[in-house]
Short mmCIF file of C-alpha atoms and ligand atoms in Angstrom, two decimals:
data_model
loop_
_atom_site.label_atom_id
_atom_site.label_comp_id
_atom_site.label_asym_id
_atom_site.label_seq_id
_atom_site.Cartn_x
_atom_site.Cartn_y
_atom_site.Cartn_z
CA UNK A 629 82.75 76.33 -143.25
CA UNK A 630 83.24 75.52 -139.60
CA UNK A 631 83.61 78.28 -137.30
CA UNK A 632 86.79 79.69 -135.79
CA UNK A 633 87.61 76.97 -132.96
CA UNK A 634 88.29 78.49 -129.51
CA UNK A 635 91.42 78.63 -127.97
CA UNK A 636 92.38 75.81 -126.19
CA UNK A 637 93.87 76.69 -122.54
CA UNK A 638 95.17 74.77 -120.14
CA UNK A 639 96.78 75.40 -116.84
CA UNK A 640 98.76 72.90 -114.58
CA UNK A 641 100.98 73.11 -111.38
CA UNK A 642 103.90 70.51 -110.95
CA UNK A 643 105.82 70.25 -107.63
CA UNK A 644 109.89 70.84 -107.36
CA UNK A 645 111.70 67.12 -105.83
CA UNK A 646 114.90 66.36 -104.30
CA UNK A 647 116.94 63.31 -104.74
CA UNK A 648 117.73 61.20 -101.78
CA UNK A 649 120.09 58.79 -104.76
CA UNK A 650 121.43 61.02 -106.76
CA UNK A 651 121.36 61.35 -110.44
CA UNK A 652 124.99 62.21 -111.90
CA UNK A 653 126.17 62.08 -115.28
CA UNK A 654 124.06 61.03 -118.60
CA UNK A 655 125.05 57.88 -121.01
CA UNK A 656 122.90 59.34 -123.58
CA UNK A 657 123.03 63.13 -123.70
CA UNK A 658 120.51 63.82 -126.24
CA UNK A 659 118.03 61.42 -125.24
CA UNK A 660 118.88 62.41 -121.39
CA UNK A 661 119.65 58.66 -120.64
CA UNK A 662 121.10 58.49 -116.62
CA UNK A 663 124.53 56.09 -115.99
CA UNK A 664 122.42 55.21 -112.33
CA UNK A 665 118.80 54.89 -111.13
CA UNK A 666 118.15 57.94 -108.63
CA UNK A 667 115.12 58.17 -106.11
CA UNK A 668 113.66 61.26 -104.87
CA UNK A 669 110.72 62.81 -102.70
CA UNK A 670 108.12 65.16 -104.42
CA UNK A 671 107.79 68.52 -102.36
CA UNK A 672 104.59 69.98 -101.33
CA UNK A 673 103.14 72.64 -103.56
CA UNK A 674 101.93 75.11 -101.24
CA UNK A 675 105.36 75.94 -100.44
CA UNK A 676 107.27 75.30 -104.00
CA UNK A 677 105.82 75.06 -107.10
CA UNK A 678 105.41 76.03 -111.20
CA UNK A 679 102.41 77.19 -113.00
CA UNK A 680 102.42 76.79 -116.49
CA UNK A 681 99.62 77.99 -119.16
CA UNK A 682 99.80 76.50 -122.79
CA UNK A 683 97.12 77.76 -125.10
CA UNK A 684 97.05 76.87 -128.90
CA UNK A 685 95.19 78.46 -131.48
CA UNK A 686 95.67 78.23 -135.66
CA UNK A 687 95.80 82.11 -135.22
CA UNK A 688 99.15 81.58 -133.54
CA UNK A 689 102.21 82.28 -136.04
CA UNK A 690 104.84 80.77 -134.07
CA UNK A 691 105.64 78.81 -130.79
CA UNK A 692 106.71 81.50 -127.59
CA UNK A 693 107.35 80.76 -124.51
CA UNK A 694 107.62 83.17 -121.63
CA UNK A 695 109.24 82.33 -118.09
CA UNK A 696 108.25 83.89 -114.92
CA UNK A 697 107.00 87.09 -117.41
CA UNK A 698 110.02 87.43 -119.39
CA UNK A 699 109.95 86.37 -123.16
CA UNK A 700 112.69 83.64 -123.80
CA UNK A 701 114.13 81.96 -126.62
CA UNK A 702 111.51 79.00 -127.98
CA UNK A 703 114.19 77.46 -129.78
CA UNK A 704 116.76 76.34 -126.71
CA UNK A 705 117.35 72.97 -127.78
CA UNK A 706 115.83 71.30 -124.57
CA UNK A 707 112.53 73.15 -124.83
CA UNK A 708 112.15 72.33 -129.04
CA UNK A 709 113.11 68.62 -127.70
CA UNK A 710 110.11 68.72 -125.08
CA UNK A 711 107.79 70.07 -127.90
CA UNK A 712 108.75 67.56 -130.53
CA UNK A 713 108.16 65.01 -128.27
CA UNK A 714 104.85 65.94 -127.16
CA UNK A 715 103.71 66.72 -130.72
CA UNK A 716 105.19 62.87 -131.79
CA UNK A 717 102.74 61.35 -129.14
CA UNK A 718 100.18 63.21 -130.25
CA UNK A 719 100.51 62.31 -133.72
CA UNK A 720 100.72 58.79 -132.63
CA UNK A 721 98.01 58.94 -131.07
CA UNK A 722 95.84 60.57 -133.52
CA UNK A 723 96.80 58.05 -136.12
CA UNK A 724 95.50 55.22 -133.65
CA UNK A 725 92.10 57.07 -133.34
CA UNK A 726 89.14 55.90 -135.05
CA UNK A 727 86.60 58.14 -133.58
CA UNK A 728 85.83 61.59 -133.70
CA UNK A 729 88.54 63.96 -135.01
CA UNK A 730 90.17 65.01 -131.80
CA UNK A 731 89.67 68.62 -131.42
CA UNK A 732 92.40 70.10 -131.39
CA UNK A 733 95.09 70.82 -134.19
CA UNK A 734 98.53 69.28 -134.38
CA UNK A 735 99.48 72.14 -136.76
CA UNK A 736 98.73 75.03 -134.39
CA UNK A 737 101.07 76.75 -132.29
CA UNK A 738 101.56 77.02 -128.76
CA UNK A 739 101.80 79.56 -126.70
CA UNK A 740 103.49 78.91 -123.06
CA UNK A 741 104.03 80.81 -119.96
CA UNK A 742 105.49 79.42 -116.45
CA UNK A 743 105.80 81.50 -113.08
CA UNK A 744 107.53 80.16 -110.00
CA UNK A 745 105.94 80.57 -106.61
CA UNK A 746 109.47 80.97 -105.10
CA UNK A 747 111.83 83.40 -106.11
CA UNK A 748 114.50 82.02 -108.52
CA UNK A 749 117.42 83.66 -107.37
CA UNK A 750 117.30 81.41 -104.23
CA UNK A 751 119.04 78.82 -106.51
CA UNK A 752 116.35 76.12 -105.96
CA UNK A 753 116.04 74.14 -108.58
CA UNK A 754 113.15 75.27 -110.95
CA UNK A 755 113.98 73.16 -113.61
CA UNK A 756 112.85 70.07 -112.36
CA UNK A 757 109.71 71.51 -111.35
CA UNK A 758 109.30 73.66 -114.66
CA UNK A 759 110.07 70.80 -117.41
CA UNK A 760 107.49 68.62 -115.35
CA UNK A 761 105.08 71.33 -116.00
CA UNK A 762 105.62 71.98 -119.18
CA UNK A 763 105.22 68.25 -120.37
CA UNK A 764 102.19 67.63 -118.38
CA UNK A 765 100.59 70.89 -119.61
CA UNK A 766 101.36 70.43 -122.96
CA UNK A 767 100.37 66.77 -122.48
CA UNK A 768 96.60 67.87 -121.88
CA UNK A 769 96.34 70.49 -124.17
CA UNK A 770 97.46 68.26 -127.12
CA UNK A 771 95.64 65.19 -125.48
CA UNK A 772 98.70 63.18 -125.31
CA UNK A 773 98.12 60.11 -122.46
CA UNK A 774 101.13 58.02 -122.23
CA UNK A 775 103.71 58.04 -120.26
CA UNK A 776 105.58 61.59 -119.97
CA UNK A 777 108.76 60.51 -118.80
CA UNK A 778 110.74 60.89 -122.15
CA UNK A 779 109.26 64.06 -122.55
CA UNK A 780 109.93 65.62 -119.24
CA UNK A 781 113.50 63.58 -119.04
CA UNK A 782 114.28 65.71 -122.43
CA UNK A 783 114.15 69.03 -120.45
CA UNK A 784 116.07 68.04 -117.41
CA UNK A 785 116.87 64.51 -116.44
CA UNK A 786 115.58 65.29 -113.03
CA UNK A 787 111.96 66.79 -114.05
CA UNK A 788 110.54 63.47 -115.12
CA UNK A 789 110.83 62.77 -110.90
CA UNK A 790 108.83 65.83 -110.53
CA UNK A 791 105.80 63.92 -112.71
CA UNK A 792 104.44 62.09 -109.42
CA UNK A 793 103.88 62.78 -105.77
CA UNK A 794 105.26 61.37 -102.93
CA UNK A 795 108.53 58.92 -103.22
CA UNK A 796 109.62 58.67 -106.93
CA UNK A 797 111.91 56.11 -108.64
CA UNK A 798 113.59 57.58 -111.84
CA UNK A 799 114.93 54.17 -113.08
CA UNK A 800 117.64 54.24 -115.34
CA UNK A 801 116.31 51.61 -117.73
CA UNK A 802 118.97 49.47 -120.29
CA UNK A 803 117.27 50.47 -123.92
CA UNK A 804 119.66 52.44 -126.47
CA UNK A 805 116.13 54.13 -127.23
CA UNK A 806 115.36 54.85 -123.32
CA UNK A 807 112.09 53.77 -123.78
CA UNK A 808 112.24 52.12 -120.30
CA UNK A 809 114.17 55.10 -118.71
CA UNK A 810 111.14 56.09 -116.92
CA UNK A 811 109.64 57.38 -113.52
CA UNK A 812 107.29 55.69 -111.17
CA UNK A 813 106.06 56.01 -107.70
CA UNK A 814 107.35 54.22 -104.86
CA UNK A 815 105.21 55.55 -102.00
CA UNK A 816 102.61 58.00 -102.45
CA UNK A 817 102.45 61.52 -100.02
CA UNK A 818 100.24 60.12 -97.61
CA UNK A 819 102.65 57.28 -97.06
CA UNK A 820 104.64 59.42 -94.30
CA UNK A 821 102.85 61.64 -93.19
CA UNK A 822 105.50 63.09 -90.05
CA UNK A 823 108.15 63.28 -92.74
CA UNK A 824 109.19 67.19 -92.86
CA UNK A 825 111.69 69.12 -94.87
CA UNK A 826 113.29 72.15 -94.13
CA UNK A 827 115.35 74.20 -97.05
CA UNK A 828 118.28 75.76 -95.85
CA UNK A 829 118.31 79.58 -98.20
CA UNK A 830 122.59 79.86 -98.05
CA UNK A 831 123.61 81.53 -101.12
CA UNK A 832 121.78 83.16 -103.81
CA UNK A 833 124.78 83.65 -106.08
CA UNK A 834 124.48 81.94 -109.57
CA UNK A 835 126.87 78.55 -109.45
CA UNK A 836 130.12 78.23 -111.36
CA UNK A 837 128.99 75.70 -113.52
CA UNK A 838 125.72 73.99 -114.16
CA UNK A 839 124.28 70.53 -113.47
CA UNK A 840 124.32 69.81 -117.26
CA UNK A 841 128.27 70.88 -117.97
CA UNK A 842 129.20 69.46 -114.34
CA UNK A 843 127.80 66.04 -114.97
CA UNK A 844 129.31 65.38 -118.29
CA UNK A 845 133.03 66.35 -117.19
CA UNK A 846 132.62 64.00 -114.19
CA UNK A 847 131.52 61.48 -116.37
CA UNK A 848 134.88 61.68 -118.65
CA UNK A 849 137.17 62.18 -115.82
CA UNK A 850 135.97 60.51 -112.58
CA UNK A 851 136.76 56.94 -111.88
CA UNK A 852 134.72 57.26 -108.46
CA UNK A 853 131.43 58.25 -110.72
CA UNK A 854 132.13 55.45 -112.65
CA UNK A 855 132.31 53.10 -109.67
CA UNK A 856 129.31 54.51 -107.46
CA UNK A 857 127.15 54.01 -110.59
CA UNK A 858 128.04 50.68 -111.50
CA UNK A 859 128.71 49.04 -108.02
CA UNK A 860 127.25 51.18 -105.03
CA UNK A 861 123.58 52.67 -106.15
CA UNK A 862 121.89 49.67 -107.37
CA UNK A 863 122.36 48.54 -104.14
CA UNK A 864 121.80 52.22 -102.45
CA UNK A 865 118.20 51.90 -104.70
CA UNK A 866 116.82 48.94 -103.50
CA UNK A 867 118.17 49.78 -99.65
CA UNK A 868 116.20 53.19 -99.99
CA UNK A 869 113.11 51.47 -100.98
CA UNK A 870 112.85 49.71 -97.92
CA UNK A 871 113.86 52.17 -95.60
CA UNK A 872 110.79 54.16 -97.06
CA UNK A 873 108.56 51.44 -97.47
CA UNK A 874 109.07 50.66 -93.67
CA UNK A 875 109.22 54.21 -92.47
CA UNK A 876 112.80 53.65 -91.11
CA UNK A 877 114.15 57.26 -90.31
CA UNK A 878 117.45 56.71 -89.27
CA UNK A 879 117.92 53.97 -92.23
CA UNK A 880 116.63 56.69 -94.70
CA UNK A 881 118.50 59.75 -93.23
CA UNK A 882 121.78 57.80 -93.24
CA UNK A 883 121.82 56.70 -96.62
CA UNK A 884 120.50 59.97 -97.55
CA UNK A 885 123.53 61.65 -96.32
CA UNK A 886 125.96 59.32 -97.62
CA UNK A 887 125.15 59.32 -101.01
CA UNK A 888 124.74 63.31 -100.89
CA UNK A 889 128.38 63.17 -99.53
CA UNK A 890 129.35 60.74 -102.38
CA UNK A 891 127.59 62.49 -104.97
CA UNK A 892 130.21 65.23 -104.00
CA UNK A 893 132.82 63.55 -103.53
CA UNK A 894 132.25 62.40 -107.21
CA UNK A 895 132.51 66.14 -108.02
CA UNK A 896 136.14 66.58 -106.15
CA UNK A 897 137.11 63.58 -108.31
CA UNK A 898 136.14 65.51 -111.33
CA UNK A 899 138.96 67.25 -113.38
CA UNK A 900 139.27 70.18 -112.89
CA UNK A 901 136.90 69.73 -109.72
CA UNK A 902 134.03 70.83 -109.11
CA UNK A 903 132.76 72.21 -105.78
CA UNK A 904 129.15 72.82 -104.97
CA UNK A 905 129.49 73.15 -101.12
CA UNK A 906 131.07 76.14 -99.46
CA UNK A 907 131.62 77.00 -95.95
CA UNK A 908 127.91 77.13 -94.91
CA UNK A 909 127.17 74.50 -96.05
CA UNK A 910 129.91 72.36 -93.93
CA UNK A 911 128.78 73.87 -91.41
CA UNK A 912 125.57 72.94 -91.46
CA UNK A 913 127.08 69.14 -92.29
CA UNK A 914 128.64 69.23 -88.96
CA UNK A 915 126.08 70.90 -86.83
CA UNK A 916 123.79 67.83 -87.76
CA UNK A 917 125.91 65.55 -86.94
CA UNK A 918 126.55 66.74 -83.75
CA UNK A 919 122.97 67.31 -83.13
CA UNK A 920 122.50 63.60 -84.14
CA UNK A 921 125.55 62.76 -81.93
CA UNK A 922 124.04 64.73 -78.97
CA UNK A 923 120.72 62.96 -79.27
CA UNK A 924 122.80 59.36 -79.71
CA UNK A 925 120.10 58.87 -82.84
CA UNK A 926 119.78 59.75 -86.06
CA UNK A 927 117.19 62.19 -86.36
CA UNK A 928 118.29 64.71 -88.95
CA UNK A 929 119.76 64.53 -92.48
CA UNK A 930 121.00 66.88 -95.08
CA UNK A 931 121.33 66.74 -99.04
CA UNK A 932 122.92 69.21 -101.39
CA UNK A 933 122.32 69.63 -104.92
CA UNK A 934 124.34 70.92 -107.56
CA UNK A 935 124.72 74.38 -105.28
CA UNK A 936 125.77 75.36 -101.14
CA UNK A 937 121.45 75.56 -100.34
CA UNK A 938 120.78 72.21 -97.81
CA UNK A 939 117.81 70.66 -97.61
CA UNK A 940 117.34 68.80 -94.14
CA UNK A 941 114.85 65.80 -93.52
CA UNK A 942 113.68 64.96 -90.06
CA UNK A 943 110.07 64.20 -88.90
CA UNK A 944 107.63 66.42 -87.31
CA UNK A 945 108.86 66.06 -83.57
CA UNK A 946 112.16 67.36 -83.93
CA UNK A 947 111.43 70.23 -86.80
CA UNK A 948 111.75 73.01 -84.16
CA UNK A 949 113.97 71.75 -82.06
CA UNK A 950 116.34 71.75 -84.82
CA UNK A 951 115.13 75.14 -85.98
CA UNK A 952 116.19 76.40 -83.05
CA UNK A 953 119.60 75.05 -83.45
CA UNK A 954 119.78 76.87 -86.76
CA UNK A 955 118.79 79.80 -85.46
CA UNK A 956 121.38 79.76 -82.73
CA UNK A 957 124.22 78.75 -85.27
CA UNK A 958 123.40 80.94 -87.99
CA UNK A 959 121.83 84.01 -86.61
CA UNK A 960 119.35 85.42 -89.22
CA UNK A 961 120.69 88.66 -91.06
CA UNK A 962 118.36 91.95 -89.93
CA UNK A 963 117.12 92.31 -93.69
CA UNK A 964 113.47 92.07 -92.75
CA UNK A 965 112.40 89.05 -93.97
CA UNK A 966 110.90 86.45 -92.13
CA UNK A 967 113.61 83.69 -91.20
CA UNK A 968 111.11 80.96 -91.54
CA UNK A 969 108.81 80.32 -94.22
CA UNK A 970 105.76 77.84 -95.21
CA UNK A 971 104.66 75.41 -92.61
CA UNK A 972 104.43 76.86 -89.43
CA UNK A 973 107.29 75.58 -86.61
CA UNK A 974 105.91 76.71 -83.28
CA UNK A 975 109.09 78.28 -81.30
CA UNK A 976 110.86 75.94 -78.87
CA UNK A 977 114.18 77.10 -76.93
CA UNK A 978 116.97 75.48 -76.92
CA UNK A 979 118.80 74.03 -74.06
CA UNK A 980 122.14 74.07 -72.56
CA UNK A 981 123.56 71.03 -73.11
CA UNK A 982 122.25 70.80 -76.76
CA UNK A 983 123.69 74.31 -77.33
CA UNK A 984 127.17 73.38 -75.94
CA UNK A 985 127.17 69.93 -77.83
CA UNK A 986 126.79 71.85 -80.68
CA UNK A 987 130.11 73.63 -79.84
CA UNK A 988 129.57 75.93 -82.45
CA UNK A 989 130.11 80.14 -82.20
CA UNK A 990 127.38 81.88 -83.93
CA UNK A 991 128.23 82.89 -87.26
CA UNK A 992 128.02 86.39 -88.69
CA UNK A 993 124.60 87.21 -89.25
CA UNK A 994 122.81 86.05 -92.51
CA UNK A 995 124.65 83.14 -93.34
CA UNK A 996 121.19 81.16 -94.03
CA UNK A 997 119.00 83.55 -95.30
CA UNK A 998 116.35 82.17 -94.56
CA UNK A 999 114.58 78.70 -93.69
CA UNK A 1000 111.57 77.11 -96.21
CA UNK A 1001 109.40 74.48 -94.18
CA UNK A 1002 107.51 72.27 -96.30
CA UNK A 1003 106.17 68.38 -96.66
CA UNK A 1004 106.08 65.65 -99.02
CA UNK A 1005 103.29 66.41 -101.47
CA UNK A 1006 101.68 65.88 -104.45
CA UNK A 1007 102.43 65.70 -108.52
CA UNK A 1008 101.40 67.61 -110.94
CA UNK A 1009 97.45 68.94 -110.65
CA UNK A 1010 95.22 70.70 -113.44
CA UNK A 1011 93.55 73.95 -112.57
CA UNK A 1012 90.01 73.89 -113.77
CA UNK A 1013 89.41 77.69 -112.52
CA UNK A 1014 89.97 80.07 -115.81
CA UNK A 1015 91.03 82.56 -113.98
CA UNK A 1016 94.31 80.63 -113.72
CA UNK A 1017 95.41 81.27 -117.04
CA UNK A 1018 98.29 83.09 -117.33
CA UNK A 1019 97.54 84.07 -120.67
CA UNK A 1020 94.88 85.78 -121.58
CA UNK A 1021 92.10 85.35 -124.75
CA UNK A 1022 94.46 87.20 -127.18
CA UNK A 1023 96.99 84.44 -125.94
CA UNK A 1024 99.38 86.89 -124.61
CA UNK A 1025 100.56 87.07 -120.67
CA UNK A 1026 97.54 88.33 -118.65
CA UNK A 1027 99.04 91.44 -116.86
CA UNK A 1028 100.57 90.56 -113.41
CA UNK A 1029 97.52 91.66 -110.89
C1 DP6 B 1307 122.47 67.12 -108.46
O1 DP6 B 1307 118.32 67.15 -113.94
O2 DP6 B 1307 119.42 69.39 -113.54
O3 DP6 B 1307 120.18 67.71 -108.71
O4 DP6 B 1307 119.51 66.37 -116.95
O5 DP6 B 1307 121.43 67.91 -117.34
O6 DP6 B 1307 119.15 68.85 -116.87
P1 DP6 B 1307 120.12 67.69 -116.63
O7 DP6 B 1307 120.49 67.74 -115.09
P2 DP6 B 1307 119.57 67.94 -113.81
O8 DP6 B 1307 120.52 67.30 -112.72
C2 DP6 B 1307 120.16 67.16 -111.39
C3 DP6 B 1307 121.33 66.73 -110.59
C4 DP6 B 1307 121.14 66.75 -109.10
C5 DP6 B 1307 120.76 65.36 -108.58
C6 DP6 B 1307 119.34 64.90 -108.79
O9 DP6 B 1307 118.41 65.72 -108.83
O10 DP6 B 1307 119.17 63.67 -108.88
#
């Protein structure tokens, strides 16, 4: 008899992204199949990232899965559709092998857990970040090699962005079976190197309705969705790929704001609407605009997700200028906290005329929590140290240090 095989452990880390063309509304809902292409850059890790831990052993009973140390249900639909996947390309590819027996076993069970390094009640999106991880983790444990697009796509449209660093093309493909709905790199981190972001903390209050529910009533209902997919971001695609390739700030933060602007607008046209922004957020619309206006350039942009949170683009000579502006026009609350987080934005003042081209009154305190600095960074990254494991030998969650 051959003895008891070890565990096998892996640990990965996948990065959170944020679309500059915006992904909105599915033409396949169980295969996660988009109605446009959508491009977005990869966030750097230090500042935002998952951690995920799959371990399988044949003394495993069943799949479990446990999210930032809370045991969840394995058998959501979009997680069983991540592991099917995974477990279909690993049977594929076992049945091409003519070697060794691979050695690990199809049959086991996994165990899974994922922690966030930021909290999730900011209402960033984790899922983007957390599918990725999950796929490319269980990728390596079950020594799966393709492509993990589908796989990731299956969890959350937007996670299969999250499998590469840098600029990332999500392209919508024309298959029934979406085998070429898949993600590839445009540009890779070190492409842009002055390129910062800065994540605007408004509101951690859970949204009214979710990305998933959201997209599929604009699809019925909104004739602008309809149009902007079919006629305005093919165009939008290939115009962002440029204005990366050729490091054309104003190009990209223009087009960035339109389509984040269109993307809602898409979302008024929905019926019943649906309304991600509130009044923080319009604020902060107009208080780049007028800093643009007051610098006669475009130096700032904003996006918004499926929630009121911004998340600003500008390059590295103008972060703390515009920090400062912030600061002014959204005076942080006196919880504590530091206002500013991750990369470090030395303190610059702001002057006169900027502050009265801004024309804007302070707002009560705490309106922006708080301010994330971070980069364009990497994709997903193995762990080699053990230590990392999340779970421990008995292939439960190592108690939190
Ligand atoms: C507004 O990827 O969260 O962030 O595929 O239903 O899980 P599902 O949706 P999800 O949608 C993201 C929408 C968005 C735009 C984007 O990231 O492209």
């Amino acid at each position: 008899m051959a003895s008891e095989k070890p565990l096998a452990a892996v640990t990965c880390t996948a990065p959170v992204n944020i679309a500059v063309i915006k992904y909105w509304g599915k033409r396949d809902e169980e295969l996660v199949l988009p109605i446009n292409s959508s491009l977005s850059v990869t966030l750097h890790q230090d500042q935002l990232k998952t951690t995920t831990t799959a371990v399988i052993s044949k003394d495993f009973t069943e799949d479990r899965i446990w999210l930032n140390g809370r045991e969840e249900d394995v058998g959501q639909p979009r997680l069983q559709a991540c592991l099917r996947e995974i477990r279909r390309l690993a049977q594929k590819r076992r049945n091409a092998w003519d070697g060794d027996p691979l050695p690990y076993s199809l049959s086991c069970k996994v165990h899974v857990a994922s922690v966030n390094n930021f909290p999730t009640a900011a209402g960033l999106a984790s899922s983007a970040a957390g599918y990725a991880c999950l796929a490319y983790t269980l990728a390596r444990v079950y020594g799966v090699e393709s492509d993990l697009s589908e796989v990731a796509r299956q969890g959350s449209g937007s996670a299969c962005r999250s499998l590469y660093g840098g600029f990332v093309e999500w392209q919508m493909g024309e298959q029934t079976d979406g085998k070429d709905s898949i993600a590839r790199q445009v540009a890779p981190e070190s492409h842009w190197p002055e390129l910062r972001v800065l994540i605007l903390v408004v509101s951690a209050e859970k949204k009214l309705t979710g990305s998933t529910a959201g997209m599929q009533a604009s699809v019925e209902t909104s004739p602008l969705l309809r149009f902007r997919a079919e006629s305005v971001v093919p165009a939008r695609m290939a115009e962002m790929a440029r204005c990366i390739q050729e490091r054309d700030f104003p190009g990209f933060a223009q087009l960035t704001m339109k389509d984040s602007n269109q993307f809602h607008a898409t979302c008024l046209d929905t019926f019943p609407p649906i309304s991600y922004l509130n009044a923080v957020s319009w604020r902060i619309i107009h208080l780049v605009h007028r800093f643009n206006a007051h610098h006669g350039d475009t130096k700032v942009a904003y996006t918004f997700d499926a929630g009121p949170n911004a998340v600003i683009f500008t390059l590295d000579d103008t972060v703390a200028e515009f920090v400062a502006a912030v600061r002014h026009s959204f005076p942080p609350g006196s919880n504590g906290d530091a206002f500013l987080k991750g990369l470090q934005v030395r303190p610059a003042p702001l002057s006169a005329e900027l502050q009265a081209a801004l024309a804007m009154e302070p707002t009560t305190p705490g309106g922006v929590k708080y301010i994330i600095a971070t980069q364009v960074g990497p994709g997903p990254q193995i762990l080699d140290n053990p230590c990392a494991h999340l779970l421990g030998p008995d292939g439960l969650p190592k108690p939190a240090a």
